XYZ file of C-alpha atoms in Angstrom:
619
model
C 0.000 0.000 0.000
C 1.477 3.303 -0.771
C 2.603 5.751 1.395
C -0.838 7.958 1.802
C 0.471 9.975 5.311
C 2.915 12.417 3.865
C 1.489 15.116 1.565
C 4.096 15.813 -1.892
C 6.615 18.976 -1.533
C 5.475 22.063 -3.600
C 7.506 20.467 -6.497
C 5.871 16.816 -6.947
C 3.368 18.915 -9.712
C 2.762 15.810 -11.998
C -0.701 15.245 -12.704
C -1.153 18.930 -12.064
C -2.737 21.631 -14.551
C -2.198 25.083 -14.935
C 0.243 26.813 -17.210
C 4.264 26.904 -16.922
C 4.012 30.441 -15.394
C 1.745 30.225 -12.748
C 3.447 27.119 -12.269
C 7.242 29.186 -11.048
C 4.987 31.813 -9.639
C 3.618 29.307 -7.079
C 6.716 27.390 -6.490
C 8.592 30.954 -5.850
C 5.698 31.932 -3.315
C 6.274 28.864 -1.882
C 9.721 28.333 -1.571
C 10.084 31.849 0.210
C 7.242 30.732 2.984
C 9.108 27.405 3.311
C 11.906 29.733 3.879
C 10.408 31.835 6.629
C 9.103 28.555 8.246
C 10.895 25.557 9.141
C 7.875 23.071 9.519
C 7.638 20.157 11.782
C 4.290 19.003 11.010
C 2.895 16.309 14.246
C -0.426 14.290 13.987
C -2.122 16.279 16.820
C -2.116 19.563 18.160
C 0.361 20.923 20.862
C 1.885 24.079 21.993
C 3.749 25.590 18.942
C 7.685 25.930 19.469
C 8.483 29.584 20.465
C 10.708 29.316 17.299
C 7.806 28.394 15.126
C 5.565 30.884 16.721
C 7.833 33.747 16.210
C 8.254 33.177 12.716
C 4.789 33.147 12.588
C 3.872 36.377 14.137
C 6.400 37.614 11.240
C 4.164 36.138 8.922
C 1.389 38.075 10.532
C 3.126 41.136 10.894
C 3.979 41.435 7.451
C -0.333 41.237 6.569
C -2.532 44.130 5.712
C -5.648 44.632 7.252
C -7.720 43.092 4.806
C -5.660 39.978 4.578
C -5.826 39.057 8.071
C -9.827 39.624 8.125
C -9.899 37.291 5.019
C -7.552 34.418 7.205
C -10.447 34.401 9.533
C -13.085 33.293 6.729
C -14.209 29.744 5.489
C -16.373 29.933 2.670
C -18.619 28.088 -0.037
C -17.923 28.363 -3.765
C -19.531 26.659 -6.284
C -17.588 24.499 -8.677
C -14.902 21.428 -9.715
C -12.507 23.916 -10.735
C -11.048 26.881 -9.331
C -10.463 28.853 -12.340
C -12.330 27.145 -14.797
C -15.946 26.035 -13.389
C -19.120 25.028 -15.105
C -20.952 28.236 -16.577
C -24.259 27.274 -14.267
C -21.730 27.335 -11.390
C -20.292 30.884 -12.596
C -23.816 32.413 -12.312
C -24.297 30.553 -8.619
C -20.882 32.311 -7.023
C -21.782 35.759 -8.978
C -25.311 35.878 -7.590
C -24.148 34.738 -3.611
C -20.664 36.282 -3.693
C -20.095 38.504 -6.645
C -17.226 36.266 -8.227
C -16.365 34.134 -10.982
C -14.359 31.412 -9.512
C -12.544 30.099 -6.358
C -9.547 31.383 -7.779
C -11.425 35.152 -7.595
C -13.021 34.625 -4.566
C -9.389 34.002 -2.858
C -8.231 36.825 -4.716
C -11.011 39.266 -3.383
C -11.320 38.673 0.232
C -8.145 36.517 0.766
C -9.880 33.773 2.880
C -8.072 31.539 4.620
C -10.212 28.694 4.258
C -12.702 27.033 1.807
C -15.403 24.353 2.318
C -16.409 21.507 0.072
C -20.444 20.422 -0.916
C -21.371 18.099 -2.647
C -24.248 20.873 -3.766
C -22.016 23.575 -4.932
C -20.339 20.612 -7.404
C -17.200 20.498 -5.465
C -16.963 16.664 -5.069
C -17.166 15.047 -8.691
C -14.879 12.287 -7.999
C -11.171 12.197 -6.071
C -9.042 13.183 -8.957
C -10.706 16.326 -9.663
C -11.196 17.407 -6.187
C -7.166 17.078 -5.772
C -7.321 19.295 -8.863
C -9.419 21.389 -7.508
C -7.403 21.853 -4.425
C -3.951 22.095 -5.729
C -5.793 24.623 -7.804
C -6.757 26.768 -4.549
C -3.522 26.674 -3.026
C -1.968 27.814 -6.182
C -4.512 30.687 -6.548
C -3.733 31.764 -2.883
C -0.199 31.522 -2.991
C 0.121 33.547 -6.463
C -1.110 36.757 -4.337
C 1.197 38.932 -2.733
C 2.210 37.339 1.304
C 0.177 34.528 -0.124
C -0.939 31.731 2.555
C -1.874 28.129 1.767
C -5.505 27.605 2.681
C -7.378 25.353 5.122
C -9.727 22.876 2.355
C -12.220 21.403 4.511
C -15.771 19.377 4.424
C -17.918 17.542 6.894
C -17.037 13.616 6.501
C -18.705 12.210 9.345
C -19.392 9.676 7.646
C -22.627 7.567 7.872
C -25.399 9.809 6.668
C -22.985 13.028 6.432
C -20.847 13.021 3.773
C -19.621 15.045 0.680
C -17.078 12.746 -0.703
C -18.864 9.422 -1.786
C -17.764 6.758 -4.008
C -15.414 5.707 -5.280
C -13.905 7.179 -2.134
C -14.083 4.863 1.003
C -17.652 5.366 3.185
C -17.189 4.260 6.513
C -20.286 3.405 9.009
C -21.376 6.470 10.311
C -20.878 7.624 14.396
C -23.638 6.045 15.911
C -22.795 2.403 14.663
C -19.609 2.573 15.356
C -20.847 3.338 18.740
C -22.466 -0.037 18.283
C -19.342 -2.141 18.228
C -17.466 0.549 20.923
C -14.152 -0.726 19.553
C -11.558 2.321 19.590
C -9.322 0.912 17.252
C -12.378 0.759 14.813
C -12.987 4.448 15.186
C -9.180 5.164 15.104
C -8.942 3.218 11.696
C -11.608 4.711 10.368
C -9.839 8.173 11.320
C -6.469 6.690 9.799
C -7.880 5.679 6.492
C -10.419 8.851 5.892
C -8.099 10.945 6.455
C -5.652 9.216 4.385
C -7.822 9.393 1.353
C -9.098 13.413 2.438
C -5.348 14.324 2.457
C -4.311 12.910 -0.983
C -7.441 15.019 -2.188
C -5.918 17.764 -0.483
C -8.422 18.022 1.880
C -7.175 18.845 5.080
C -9.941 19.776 7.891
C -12.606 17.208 8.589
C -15.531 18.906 10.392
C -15.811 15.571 12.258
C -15.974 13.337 14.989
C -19.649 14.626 16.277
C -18.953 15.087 19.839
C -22.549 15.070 20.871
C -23.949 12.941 23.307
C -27.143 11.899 21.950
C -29.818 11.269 24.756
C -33.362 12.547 23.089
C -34.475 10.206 20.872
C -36.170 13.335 18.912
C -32.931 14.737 18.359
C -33.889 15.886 14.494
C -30.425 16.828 13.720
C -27.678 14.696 15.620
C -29.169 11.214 16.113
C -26.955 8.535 14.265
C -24.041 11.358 13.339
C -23.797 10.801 17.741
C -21.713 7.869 18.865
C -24.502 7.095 21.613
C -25.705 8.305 24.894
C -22.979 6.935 27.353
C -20.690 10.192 27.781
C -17.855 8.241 28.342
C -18.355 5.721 25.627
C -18.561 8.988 23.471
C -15.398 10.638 24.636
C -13.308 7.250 24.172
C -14.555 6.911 20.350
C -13.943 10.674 19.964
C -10.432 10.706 20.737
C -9.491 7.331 18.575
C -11.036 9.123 15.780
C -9.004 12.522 16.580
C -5.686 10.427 16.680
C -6.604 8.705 13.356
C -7.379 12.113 11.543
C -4.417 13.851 13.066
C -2.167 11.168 12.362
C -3.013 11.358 8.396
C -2.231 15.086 9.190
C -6.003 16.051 9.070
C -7.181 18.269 11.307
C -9.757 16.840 13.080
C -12.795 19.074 14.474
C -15.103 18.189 17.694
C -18.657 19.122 17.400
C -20.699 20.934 18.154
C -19.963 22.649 21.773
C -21.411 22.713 24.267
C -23.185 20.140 23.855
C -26.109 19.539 20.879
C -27.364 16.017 21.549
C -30.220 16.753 24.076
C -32.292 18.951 21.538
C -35.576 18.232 19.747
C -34.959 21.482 17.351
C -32.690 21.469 14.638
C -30.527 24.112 14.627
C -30.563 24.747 10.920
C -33.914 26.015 11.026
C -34.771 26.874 14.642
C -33.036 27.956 17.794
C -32.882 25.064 20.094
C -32.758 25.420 24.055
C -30.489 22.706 26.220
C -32.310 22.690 29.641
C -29.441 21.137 31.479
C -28.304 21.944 34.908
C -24.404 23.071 35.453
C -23.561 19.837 36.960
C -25.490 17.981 34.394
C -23.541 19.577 31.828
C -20.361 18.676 33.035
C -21.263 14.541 33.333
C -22.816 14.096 30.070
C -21.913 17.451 27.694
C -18.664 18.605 28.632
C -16.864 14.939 29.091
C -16.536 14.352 25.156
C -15.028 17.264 24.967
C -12.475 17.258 27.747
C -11.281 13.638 25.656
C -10.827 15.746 22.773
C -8.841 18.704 24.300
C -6.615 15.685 25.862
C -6.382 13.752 22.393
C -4.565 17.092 21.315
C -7.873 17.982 18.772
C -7.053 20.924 16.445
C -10.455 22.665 16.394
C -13.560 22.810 18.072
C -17.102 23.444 16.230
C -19.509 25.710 18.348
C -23.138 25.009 18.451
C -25.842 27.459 17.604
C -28.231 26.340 20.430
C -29.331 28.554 23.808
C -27.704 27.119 26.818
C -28.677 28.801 29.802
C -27.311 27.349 33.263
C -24.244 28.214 30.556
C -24.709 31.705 29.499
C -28.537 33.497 30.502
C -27.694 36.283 28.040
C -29.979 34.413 25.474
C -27.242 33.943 22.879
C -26.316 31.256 21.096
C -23.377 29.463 22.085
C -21.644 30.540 18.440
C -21.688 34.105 20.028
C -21.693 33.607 24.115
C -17.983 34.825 25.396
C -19.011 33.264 29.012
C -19.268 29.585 26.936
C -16.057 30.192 24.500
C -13.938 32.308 26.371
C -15.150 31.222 29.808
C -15.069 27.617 29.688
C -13.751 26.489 26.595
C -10.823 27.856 26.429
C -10.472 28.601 30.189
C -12.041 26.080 32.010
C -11.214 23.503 30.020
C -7.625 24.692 29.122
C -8.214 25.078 24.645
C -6.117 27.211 22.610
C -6.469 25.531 19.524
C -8.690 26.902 16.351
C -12.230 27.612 17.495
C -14.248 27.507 14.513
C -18.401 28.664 14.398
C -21.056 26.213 12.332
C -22.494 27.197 9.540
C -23.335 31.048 10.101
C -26.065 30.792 7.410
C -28.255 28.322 9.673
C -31.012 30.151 11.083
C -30.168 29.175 14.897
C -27.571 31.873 14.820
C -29.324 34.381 12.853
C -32.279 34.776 14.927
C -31.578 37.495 17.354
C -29.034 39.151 15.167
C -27.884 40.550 11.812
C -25.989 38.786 9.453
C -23.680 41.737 9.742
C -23.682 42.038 13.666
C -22.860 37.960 13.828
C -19.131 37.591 12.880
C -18.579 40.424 14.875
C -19.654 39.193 17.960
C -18.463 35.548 17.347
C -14.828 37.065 17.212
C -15.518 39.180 20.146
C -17.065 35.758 22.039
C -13.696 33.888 21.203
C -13.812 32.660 17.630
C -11.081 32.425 15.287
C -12.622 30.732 12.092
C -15.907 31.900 10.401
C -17.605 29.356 8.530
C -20.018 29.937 5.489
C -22.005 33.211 6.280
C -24.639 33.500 3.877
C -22.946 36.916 2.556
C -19.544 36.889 2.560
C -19.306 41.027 1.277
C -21.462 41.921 4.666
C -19.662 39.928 7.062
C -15.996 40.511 5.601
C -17.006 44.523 5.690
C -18.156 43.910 9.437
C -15.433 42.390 10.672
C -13.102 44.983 8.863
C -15.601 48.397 9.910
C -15.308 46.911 13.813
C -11.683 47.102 13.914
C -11.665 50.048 11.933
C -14.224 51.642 14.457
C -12.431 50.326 17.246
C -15.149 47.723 18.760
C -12.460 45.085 17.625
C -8.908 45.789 17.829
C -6.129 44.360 15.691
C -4.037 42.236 18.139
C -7.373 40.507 18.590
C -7.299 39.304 15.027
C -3.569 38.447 15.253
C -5.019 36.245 18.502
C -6.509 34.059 16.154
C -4.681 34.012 12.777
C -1.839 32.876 15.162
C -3.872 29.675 16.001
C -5.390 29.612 12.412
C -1.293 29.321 11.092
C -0.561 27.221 13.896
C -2.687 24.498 12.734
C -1.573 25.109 9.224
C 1.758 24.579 10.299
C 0.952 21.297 11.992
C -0.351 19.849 9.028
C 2.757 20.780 6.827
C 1.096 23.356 4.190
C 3.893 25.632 4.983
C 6.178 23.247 3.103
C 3.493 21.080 1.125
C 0.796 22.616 -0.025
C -0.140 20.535 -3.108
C -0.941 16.706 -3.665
C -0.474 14.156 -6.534
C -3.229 14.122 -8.574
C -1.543 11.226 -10.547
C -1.935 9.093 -7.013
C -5.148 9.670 -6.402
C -6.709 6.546 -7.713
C -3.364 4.887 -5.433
C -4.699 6.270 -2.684
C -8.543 6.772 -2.227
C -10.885 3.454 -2.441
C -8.214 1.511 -2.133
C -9.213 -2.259 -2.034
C -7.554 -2.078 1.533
C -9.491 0.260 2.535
C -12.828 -0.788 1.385
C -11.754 -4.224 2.579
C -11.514 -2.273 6.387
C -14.594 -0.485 5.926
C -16.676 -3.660 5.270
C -14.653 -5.240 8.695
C -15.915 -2.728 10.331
C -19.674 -2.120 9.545
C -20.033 -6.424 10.303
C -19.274 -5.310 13.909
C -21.828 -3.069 13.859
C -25.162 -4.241 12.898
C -27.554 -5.247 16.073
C -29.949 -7.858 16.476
C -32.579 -6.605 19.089
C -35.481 -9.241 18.533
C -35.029 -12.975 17.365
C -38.375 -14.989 18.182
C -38.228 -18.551 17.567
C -34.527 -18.073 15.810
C -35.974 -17.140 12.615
C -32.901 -15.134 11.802
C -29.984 -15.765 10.416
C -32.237 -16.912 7.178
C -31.799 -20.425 5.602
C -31.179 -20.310 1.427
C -33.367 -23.468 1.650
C -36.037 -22.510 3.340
C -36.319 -18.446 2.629
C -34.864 -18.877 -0.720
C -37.067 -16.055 -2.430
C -36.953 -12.933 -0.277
C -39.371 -9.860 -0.857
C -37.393 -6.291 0.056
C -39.453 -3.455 0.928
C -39.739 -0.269 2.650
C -38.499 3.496 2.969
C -35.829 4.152 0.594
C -34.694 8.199 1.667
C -32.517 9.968 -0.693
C -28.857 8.140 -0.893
C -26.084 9.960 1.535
C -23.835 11.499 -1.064
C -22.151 8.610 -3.357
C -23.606 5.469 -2.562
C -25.232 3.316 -5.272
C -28.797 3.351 -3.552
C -31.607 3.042 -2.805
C -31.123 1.257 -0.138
C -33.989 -1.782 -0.975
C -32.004 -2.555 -4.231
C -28.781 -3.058 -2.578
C -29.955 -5.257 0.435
C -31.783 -7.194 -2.838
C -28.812 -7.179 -4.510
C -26.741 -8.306 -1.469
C -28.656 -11.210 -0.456
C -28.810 -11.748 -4.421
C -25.237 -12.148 -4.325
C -25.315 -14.594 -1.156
C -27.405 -17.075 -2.432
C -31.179 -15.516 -2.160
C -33.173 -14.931 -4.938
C -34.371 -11.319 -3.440
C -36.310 -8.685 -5.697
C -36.852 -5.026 -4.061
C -40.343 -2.865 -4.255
C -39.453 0.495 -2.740
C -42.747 1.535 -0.337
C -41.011 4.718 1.138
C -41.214 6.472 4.280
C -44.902 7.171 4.270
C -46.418 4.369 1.613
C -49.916 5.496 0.820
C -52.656 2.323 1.142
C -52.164 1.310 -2.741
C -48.359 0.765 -2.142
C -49.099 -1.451 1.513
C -52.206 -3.202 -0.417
C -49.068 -4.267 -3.510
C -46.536 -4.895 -0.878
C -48.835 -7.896 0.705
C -49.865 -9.003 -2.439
C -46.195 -9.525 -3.498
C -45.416 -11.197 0.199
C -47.431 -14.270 -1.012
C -44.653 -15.429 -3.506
C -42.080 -15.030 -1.138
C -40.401 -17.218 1.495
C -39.666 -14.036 3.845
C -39.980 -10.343 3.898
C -37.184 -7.924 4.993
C -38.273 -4.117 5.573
C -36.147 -1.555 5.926
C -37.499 0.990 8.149
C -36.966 4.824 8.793
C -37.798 6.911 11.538
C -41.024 4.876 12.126
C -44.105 6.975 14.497
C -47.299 5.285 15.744
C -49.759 6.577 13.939
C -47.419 6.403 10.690
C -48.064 4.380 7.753
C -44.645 2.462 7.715
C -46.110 0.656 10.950
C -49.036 -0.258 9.192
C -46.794 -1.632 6.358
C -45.112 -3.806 8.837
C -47.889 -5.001 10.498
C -49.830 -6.061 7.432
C -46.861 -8.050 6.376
C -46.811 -9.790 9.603
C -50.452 -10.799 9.514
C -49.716 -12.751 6.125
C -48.308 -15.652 8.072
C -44.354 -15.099 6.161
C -41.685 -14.407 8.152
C -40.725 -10.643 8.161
C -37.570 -9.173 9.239
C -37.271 -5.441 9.832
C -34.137 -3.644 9.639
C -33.389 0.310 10.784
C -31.601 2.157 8.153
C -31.755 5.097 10.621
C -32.695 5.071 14.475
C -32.846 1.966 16.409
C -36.078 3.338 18.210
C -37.865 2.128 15.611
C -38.062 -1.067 17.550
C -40.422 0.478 19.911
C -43.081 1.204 17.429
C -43.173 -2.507 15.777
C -44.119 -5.070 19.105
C -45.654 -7.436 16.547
C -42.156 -8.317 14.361
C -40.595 -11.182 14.957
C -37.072 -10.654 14.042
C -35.391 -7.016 14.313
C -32.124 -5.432 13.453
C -30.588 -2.099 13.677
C -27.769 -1.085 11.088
C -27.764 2.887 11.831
C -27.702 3.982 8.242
C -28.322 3.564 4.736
C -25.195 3.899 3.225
C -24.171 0.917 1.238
C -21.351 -0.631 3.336
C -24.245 -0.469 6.211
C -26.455 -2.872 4.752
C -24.363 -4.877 2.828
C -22.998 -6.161 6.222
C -26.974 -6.337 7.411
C -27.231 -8.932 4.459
C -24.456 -10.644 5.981
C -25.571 -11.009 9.405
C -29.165 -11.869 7.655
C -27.669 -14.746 5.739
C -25.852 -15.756 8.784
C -22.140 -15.149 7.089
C -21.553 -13.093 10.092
C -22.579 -13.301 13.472
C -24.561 -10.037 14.515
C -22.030 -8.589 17.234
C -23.486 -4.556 17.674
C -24.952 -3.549 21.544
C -27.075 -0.708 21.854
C -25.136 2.916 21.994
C -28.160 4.587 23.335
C -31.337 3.410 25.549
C -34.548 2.823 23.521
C -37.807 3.561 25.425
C -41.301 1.968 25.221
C -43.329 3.653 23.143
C -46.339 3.460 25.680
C -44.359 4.449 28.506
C -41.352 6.648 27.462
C -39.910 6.730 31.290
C -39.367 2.762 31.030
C -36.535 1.269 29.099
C -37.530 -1.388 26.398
C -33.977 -2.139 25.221
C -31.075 -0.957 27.838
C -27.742 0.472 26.596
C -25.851 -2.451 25.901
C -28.426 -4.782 24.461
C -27.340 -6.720 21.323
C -28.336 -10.402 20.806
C -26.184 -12.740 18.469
C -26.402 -16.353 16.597
C-alpha cells in the first residue's frame, strides 16, 4: 500500500494543470514561505515551538488589514474547478458572492479557508477534487504574502458526507458506537483521512462530539456515537488520533453540547435545559477527551444554553461559553471555529452583519459559510476600523489559524499528486476495512423462535421493501435494491419494491400481495411513528403468516413502534457498506455482534426502558 500519510513537496506537480508560469509563480511563493518557516508538522495539536511561533507572528506582521480579516473566513464556492468552473456554477458564485471562480473569490477577500459540498459541485470524484485543491492553493499563494488555505468538508461519515464513491464510506458515528471498539474508530480516522489528504483536503468537520440522549434529536441522532458520555469521549479521541495522524485536522462538534435537543438548529433555535452539573457529566466529558487527544479545532453550536450563558445567545456568540469555559475552564487554545453562520439558529436574534462580529468578540477564530460573505468581511473589517475590535485581537486568532496550518505541513506542502489519487482513495484495503468494520456493527434486538440468520433453503425467495430516503452522497442506492442485490449475491433470490417512508394504502395493499410469492420479507425501516403508515406496512406483512424481518436504516427506536415483528435489526444507516454487512448477518455469514449505543424507550411508557444500553443479541 502506498505511502498515503505524507502530503508531496510544492515540487511533486505531476498530474497537475495550470500553465508553466503560474506554475514558477507558485513554487517561488512557496519556496520563500518554506523559507520563513521551518515546519515540523505532528499528527495532533500541541503548543507551537516559540521558534515556530515567532516566525509566525512575522508572517502576521507582514499582513494588511484586509488579509488578516480574510484568514479568519471559510467559505462556499460553487464548482470542480477553481479557475475554470461550469458556466451554471459561474452564475451561482456571482449571484451569492459577486465572483467568478474560487480562484477570484481568494483573490477578493483573501480567505483563509474554503469548504467543500457536494451541492455547490465540489466533489465530482477524487481526482478532480485534488485538482481542484492544488488549484486553490496555487490561486492563494500567487497573491502577494500569499498563505496556503485550510480545504475542509464535513465527513462524518454515515449519513454526512460530501465525498462518496469511489472514495471509502465508513459506518457512520452512531454504529460505530455499536461495536465501541476504539481501534475501529481510530482506523476509520487513519484511512479517511488518508484518502481526504491525498485530495488535499485537510480539515474534517468531524468526529460529532454530541452525546445523543433525546431520541427526537432531528439533527444529531446517528451522526452521535450514543448516549454513554464516556463511551462517546473514548470513540472521539481514537477518531481525533486517526485524523491527526493522516495530518487532518480533526474538528469536535458541536460545543457545548447539541445532543439533548428536539430542534434542529438549521432552522430553529434550540434550548439545552441542562443543569451546570449535568452539563459537566454528560456534555462537557466528550469534549475534555478531545482537548486531551490534542484535537485541532472545536465546532460551536448554535443552540441557547442557559445554566451556561442566561444572556440568550447562542453558544456561536456567548464569550461566558467560548472564552469562559472552553478555552479557560477547560484549558483550549487551539482553532475555534463557528457552524455554519447561514443556519437560522444563529441568525435569529441578530444581523448577518452584527454575527461575525460578535463571534470574534465571544472567542472565535474561524468563520464558517455566512450567507454573505461582502457583509460579514465589511463587518469584521468596519469593527476594527471603528475600534469595537482591535487588531491584536485578530492576530489572537490568525496565530492559532497558522498554527494548525503549520501542523499539518502546508507551509512546506501545499499541493498533492493528482496522478496518485486513484493509489490512494478506495483503495481495495481500505474498502476491505470499511466492510470489517460495519459487520461489527449491525444489532440484532429481537429474534423470536430463531428465525434469523435466514436459511437459502427454506427463505430462498426474499421480498425487500420499505423506505428508501434519498442516498447519503455517493452510494449506489436506494437502499432496498442493494440489500436485494446483497442477499442476491449470497445465495437468495431477493427482488426489491421500494414503499417509502410514508407508503400510501395502494403501495401497503401491492406490498402484501407480493409477500405471497415469497419465502420471507425484509423491511427496511426509517424513523417509524405510531400513527405512521410504515407501521401499518409492517404489520400487514406480519399478519400474512411469512416471516418478516425489519431492519433500521436510521434510528434503532424504531423497535419500539413494531411489538408485533418477529425478528429485528438495527444497522444505523443507509449507506451501502451499512447494509451490505446487514445482508451478511441476515444470511448468517456473520454473526450479529453490535450492543445498543443509546437506551430505547417503550413507546407506551417513554420513562421505562424497552432495550437498555448495551443490548445486542447474536447467533
Amino acid at each position: 500500500m502506498h505511502d498515503t500519510t505524507r502530503p508531496s513537496s510544492p515540487s511533486d506537480l505531476s498530474g497537475t494543470s495550470g500553465p508553466s508560469p503560474s506554475r514558477r509563480a507558485v513554487l517561488a511563493a512557496t519556496a520563500t514561505l518554506t523559507a520563513a518557516l521551518a515546519v515540523g508538522a505532528t499528527g495532533t495539536a500541541q503548543a507551537a515551538a516559540p521558534h515556530d511561533d515567532r516566525r509566525l507572528r512575522a508572517l502576521i506582521a507582514r499582513m494588511s488589514l484586509e488579509e488578516k480579516v480574510g484568514q479568519l473566513f471559510v467559505m462556499r464556492v460553487y464548482g470542480h474547478s477553481a479557475t475554470d468552473p461550469d458556466q451554471a456554477d459561474i452564475d451561482a458564485n456571482l449571484g451569492e458572492i459577486g465572483v467568478r471562480t474560487a480562484a477570484e473569490l481568494i483573490a477578493k477577500y483573501r480567505v483563509g479557508g474554503i469548504i467543500y459540498f457536494t451541492w455547490a459541485h465540489n466533489t465530482r470524484d477524487p481526482r478532480q477534487i485534488a485538482a481542484l485543491s492544488n488549484g486553490i492553493q496555487r490561486a492563494s499563494l500567487q497573491q502577494p504574502r500569499g498563505l496556503p488555505v485550510l480545504v475542509a468538508t464535513d465527513q462524518e461519515h454515515g449519513i454526512v458526507c460530501r465525498v462518496g464513491r469511489p472514495a471509502t464510506l465508513f459506518p457512520g458515528a452512531m454504529a460505530v458506537g455499536a461495536s465501541g471498539s476504539t481501534a475501529d474508530a481510530r482506523t476509520l480516522g487513519r484511512l479517511s483521512g488518508t484518502e481526504l489528504r491525498a485530495m488535499g483536503i485537510n480539515q474534517d468537520y468531524s468526529p460529532d462530539a454530541d452525546v445523543n440522549v433525546n431520541p427526537a434529536n432531528p439533527v444529531i441522532g446517528v451522526r452521535s456515537f450514543g448516549a454513554d458520555p464516556d463511551a462517546v469521549a473514548r470513540l472521539v479521541a481514537a477518531e481525533v488520533q486517526g485524523y491527526q495522524g493522516a495530518r487532518v485536522a480533526a474538528t469536535a462538534k458541536h460545543f457545548p453540547g447539541h445532543g439533548d435537543t428536539a430542534v434542529d438548529s438549521h432552522y430553529g433555535f434550540p434550548v439545552i435545559t441542562h443543569s451546570r452539573e449535568v452539563w459537566e457529566k454528560l456534555d462537557a466529558v466528550p469534549f475534555r477527551a478531545a482537548i486531551r487527544a490534542g484535537i485541532d479545532s472545536v465546532m460551536t453550536a448554535h443552540i441557547q444554553f442557559p445554566a451556561l450563558d442566561d444572556s440568550g445567545d447562542p453558544a456561536t456568540l456567548s464569550q461566558p461559553i467560548l472564552t469562559g469555559i472552553l478555552r479557560g475552564e477547560l484549558g483550549y487554545d487551539g482553532v475555534v471555529i463557528t457552524d455554519s453562520l447561514g443556519m437560522e439558529g444563529v441568525r435569529t436574534k441578530y444581523g448577518d452583519d452584527r454575527v461575525p462580529v460578535l463571534a470574534l468578540k465571544a472567542g472565535v477564530d474561524q468563520l464558517l459559510n455566512p450567507p454573505d460573505l461582502d457583509v460579514a468581511w465589511h463587518a469584521v473589517l468596519d469593527a476594527v476600523r471603528g475600534g469595537e475590535l482591535t487588531e491584536a485581537r485578530l492576530d489572537e486568532s490568525i496565530l492559532r489559524i497558522l498554527r494548525m496550518k503549520n501542523r499539518l505541513g502546508l507551509f512546506d506542502g501545499p499541493y498533492v499528486s493528482e496522478r496518485q489519487v486513484p493509489y490512494r482513495v478506495g483503495t481495495r484495503e481500505h474498502l476491505a476495512a470499511a466492510d470489517r468494520i460495519a459487520e461489527r456493527t449491525t444489532t440484532l434486538l429481537v429474534n423470536e423462535g430463531r428465525l434469523l440468520p435466514l436459511s437459502r433453503r427454506g427463505h430462498r425467495r426474499i421480498l425487500v421493501v420499505g423506505a428508501d430516503p434519498a442516498s447519503p452522497s455517493g452510494t449506489t442506492g436506494p437502499p432496498t435494491g442493494v440489500l436485494a442485490a446483497a442477499l442476491t449475491e449470497l445465495g437468495f433470490t431477493a427482488t426489491a419494491l421500494s414503499t417509502g417512508t410514508a407508503p400510501a394504502q395502494a403501495v401497503i395493499d401491492r406490498a402484501v400481495a407480493a409477500a405471497a410469492q415469497a419465502d420471507a420479507v425484509v423491511v427496511a425501516t426509517y424513523n417509524v411513528t405510531a400513527g405512521g403508515s410504515q407501521r401499518t406496512l409492517v404489520e400487514r406483512l406480519t399478519a400474512t403468516g411469512r416471516p418478516v424481518v425489519a431492519l433500521a436504516v436510521r434510528n434503532p427506536y424504531d423497535v419500539a413502534q413494531l411489538p408485533s415483528v418477529p425478528a429485528f435489526l438495527a444497522a444505523y444507516s443507509w449507506t451501502d457498506v451499512e447494509v451490505r454487512a446487514a445482508a451478511r448477518v441476515i444470511a448468517g455469514r456473520v454473526r450479529p455482534r453490535g450492543k445498543l449505543p443509546v437506551p430505547v424507550q417503550r413507546a407506551d411508557d417513554p420513562a421505562r426502558v424497552l432495550y437498555p444500553v448495551g443490548y445486542g443479541l447474536t447467533y
